[in-house]
Each structure stands twice: as structure tokens, then as C-alpha cells.
Amino acid sequence: MSVATDRPTQDPAPLGPQGHAIAEPEDSMSAFPPLSFDGMPLQDGEPVFREPWEAQAFAMAVSLHAQQLFTWPEWAAALAAQISSAQAAGDADLGDTYYRHWLATLEALVASKGAGSAEELERYRLAWDHAADRTPHGQPIELRDEDFRST
């Protein structure tokens, strides 16, 4: 199947799950990530999230991209490197760790771009851990000032 474009000197537009062209602006800074990151759990062409934090990690990546912290090619390369590193360390790659790789990639890019330090990320991780410990099961976890004082 070929896709007609008004730019014959460029590659044809990528196709979505129903065979429709996915439009991307010239600067490749579209609001949403490509639908085909290797290993991304999909159902009917849409991302599948088993836990709320997975959707939040996905949303953070989309938001940081929209703020131009990184490009999608840069994200894809960093994610691929993270997954390769995890596989080399023994990750069985059964799909259940995919969004953990997203989170690790986010943390690495945020730190490498100077948007937050490793220390700041650790401070928030510990605060979230404290908040989760004090929150009854099934209730939303909310950060409070006290969560940062315990770190």
C-alpha cells in the first residue's frame, strides 16, 4: 500500500493502526508520541496501562516533550538504550517492566537536561514512598509537606 503525499521528495507519512496517515508537523514536535515505540503494550492501536502510574509516566513523557525538553527521536533512542541495558542486566522482557523503563528514561533525561537533579528526583521518590506508606489502600496518594521532612 502506498501513501500519496504532496511532498514526493520525502518518505511517505507513517501509517496508524487503521491505515490512515499520521500527520506530523515539520519540526516533529507533535503533541503525542509515535504509536510504534518498540515494546509498547498496545490494544487496538492505543497504549495499554495496567496501573495508574504507567499512564502517569506516559503523560509525563508527553508533557515534557510538549515543553520541548526532548524530541521523540531523542526519547526513542534513550528508551531503547534503557531497555537494552535492562535486558543485559537480566530483564526477561516479558512486557511487565516496559513502563518502568519509561520512568527510568524520564528520570535520566530530566537529570541530563538539567530540568531536575538526581538528588531532587530521589527526594521526591522518598517523599512519595513516605506518602504511600501513610495512605490507606485504595485511596489516592497525596504529597504533603510532612512527606518531605521525613526524607
Short mmCIF file of C-alpha atoms in Angstrom, two decimals:
data_model
loop_
_atom_site.label_atom_id
_atom_site.label_comp_id
_atom_site.label_asym_id
_atom_site.label_seq_id
_atom_site.Cartn_x
_atom_site.Cartn_y
_atom_site.Cartn_z
CA MET A 1 0.00 0.00 0.00
CA SER A 2 1.39 3.40 -0.88
CA VAL A 3 0.54 6.73 0.62
CA ALA A 4 0.21 9.76 -1.62
CA THR A 5 1.89 12.86 -0.26
CA ASP A 6 2.26 16.38 -1.51
CA ARG A 7 5.99 16.12 -0.76
CA PRO A 8 7.29 13.49 -3.19
CA THR A 9 10.92 14.02 -2.17
CA GLN A 10 10.23 12.87 1.42
CA ASP A 11 9.31 9.49 2.82
CA PRO A 12 5.56 8.85 2.93
CA ALA A 13 3.75 9.65 6.17
CA PRO A 14 3.70 6.84 8.73
CA LEU A 15 0.51 4.82 8.91
CA GLY A 16 -1.66 4.47 12.00
CA PRO A 17 -3.43 1.28 13.11
CA GLN A 18 -6.32 1.74 10.65
CA GLY A 19 -4.01 2.52 7.73
CA HIS A 20 -4.52 6.29 7.89
CA ALA A 21 -1.56 8.60 7.56
CA ILE A 22 -0.31 10.08 10.82
CA ALA A 23 0.32 13.77 10.28
CA GLU A 24 3.41 15.21 11.90
CA PRO A 25 4.43 18.87 11.83
CA GLU A 26 7.64 19.79 10.07
CA ASP A 27 9.52 20.13 13.37
CA SER A 28 8.45 16.64 14.53
CA MET A 29 7.21 18.12 17.79
CA SER A 30 3.70 16.67 17.67
CA ALA A 31 1.83 16.51 20.97
CA PHE A 32 1.68 12.74 21.19
CA PRO A 33 4.37 10.11 20.84
CA PRO A 34 4.58 7.89 17.79
CA LEU A 35 2.26 4.91 18.04
CA SER A 36 5.06 2.43 17.47
CA PHE A 37 7.69 2.58 20.22
CA ASP A 38 9.15 -0.91 20.21
CA GLY A 39 7.71 -2.98 23.02
CA MET A 40 4.90 -0.58 23.96
CA PRO A 41 1.85 -2.57 25.09
CA LEU A 42 -0.96 -1.72 22.64
CA GLN A 43 -4.58 -2.74 22.27
CA ASP A 44 -6.49 -1.56 19.20
CA GLY A 45 -3.59 0.78 18.45
CA GLU A 46 -3.80 2.54 21.81
CA PRO A 47 -1.41 2.30 24.77
CA VAL A 48 -2.41 -0.16 27.49
CA PHE A 49 -1.77 0.72 31.14
CA ARG A 50 -2.03 -1.90 33.88
CA GLU A 51 -1.52 0.57 36.72
CA PRO A 52 -2.33 4.29 37.07
CA TRP A 53 1.35 5.18 37.47
CA GLU A 54 2.05 3.76 33.99
CA ALA A 55 -0.44 6.21 32.46
CA GLN A 56 1.11 8.98 34.53
CA ALA A 57 4.62 8.12 33.31
CA PHE A 58 3.30 8.15 29.74
CA ALA A 59 1.61 11.52 30.33
CA MET A 60 4.77 12.98 31.86
CA ALA A 61 6.76 11.98 28.78
CA VAL A 62 4.16 13.59 26.50
CA SER A 63 4.12 16.73 28.66
CA LEU A 64 7.91 17.07 28.80
CA HIS A 65 8.09 16.55 25.05
CA ALA A 66 5.43 19.23 24.53
CA GLN A 67 7.61 21.54 26.64
CA GLN A 68 10.44 20.67 24.22
CA LEU A 69 12.68 19.05 26.82
CA PHE A 70 13.43 16.36 24.22
CA THR A 71 12.44 15.27 20.71
CA TRP A 72 10.70 11.96 20.01
CA PRO A 73 13.79 10.57 18.22
CA GLU A 74 15.87 11.52 21.27
CA TRP A 75 13.29 9.88 23.56
CA ALA A 76 13.19 6.72 21.44
CA ALA A 77 16.99 6.42 21.50
CA ALA A 78 17.13 6.95 25.29
CA LEU A 79 14.31 4.44 25.87
CA ALA A 80 15.96 1.87 23.60
CA ALA A 81 19.25 2.29 25.48
CA GLN A 82 17.46 1.88 28.83
CA ILE A 83 15.69 -1.29 27.67
CA SER A 84 18.90 -2.73 26.20
CA SER A 85 20.73 -2.03 29.45
CA ALA A 86 17.98 -3.69 31.49
CA GLN A 87 17.97 -6.74 29.20
CA ALA A 88 21.75 -7.03 29.51
CA ALA A 89 21.27 -6.96 33.30
CA GLY A 90 18.78 -9.84 33.12
CA ASP A 91 15.36 -8.26 32.44
CA ALA A 92 13.34 -11.08 30.90
CA ASP A 93 11.46 -8.55 28.72
CA LEU A 94 8.01 -10.05 29.29
CA GLY A 95 6.29 -6.68 28.88
CA ASP A 96 5.62 -6.20 32.58
CA THR A 97 8.60 -3.86 33.02
CA TYR A 98 8.03 -1.65 29.97
CA TYR A 99 6.78 1.40 31.83
CA ARG A 100 9.50 1.01 34.48
CA HIS A 101 11.85 1.64 31.56
CA TRP A 102 9.79 4.72 30.64
CA LEU A 103 10.16 6.03 34.17
CA ALA A 104 13.91 5.35 34.27
CA THR A 105 14.28 7.06 30.89
CA LEU A 106 12.30 10.07 32.12
CA GLU A 107 14.49 10.35 35.20
CA ALA A 108 17.66 10.12 33.14
CA LEU A 109 16.54 12.72 30.58
CA VAL A 110 15.28 15.13 33.25
CA ALA A 111 18.64 14.91 35.03
CA SER A 112 20.78 15.07 31.86
CA LYS A 113 18.85 18.10 30.54
CA GLY A 114 19.22 19.93 33.84
CA ALA A 115 15.45 20.05 34.43
CA GLY A 116 16.00 18.40 37.80
CA SER A 117 18.90 16.91 39.66
CA ALA A 118 19.34 13.29 40.66
CA GLU A 119 19.14 14.47 44.28
CA GLU A 120 15.81 16.21 43.64
CA LEU A 121 14.39 13.13 41.95
CA GLU A 122 15.50 11.00 44.91
CA ARG A 123 13.96 13.48 47.36
CA TYR A 124 10.61 13.22 45.56
CA ARG A 125 10.87 9.43 45.29
CA LEU A 126 11.40 9.16 49.05
CA ALA A 127 8.55 11.60 49.72
CA TRP A 128 6.21 9.56 47.51
CA ASP A 129 7.31 6.41 49.31
CA HIS A 130 6.53 8.03 52.67
CA ALA A 131 3.16 9.27 51.38
CA ALA A 132 2.30 5.80 50.07
CA ASP A 133 3.16 4.24 53.45
CA ARG A 134 0.73 6.52 55.30
CA THR A 135 -2.08 6.31 52.73
CA PRO A 136 -4.80 3.67 53.24
CA HIS A 137 -5.04 1.09 50.46
CA GLY A 138 -7.30 2.22 47.64
CA GLN A 139 -7.03 5.92 48.47
CA PRO A 140 -5.23 8.47 46.28
CA ILE A 141 -1.69 9.24 47.36
CA GLU A 142 -1.14 12.93 48.04
CA LEU A 143 2.15 14.58 48.85
CA ARG A 144 2.23 16.76 51.97
CA ASP A 145 4.97 18.91 53.44
CA GLU A 146 5.49 16.23 56.11
CA ASP A 147 6.44 13.72 53.41
CA PHE A 148 9.48 15.81 52.51
CA ARG A 149 10.52 16.34 56.12
CA SER A 150 10.76 12.59 56.69
CA THR A 151 13.31 12.17 53.88
#
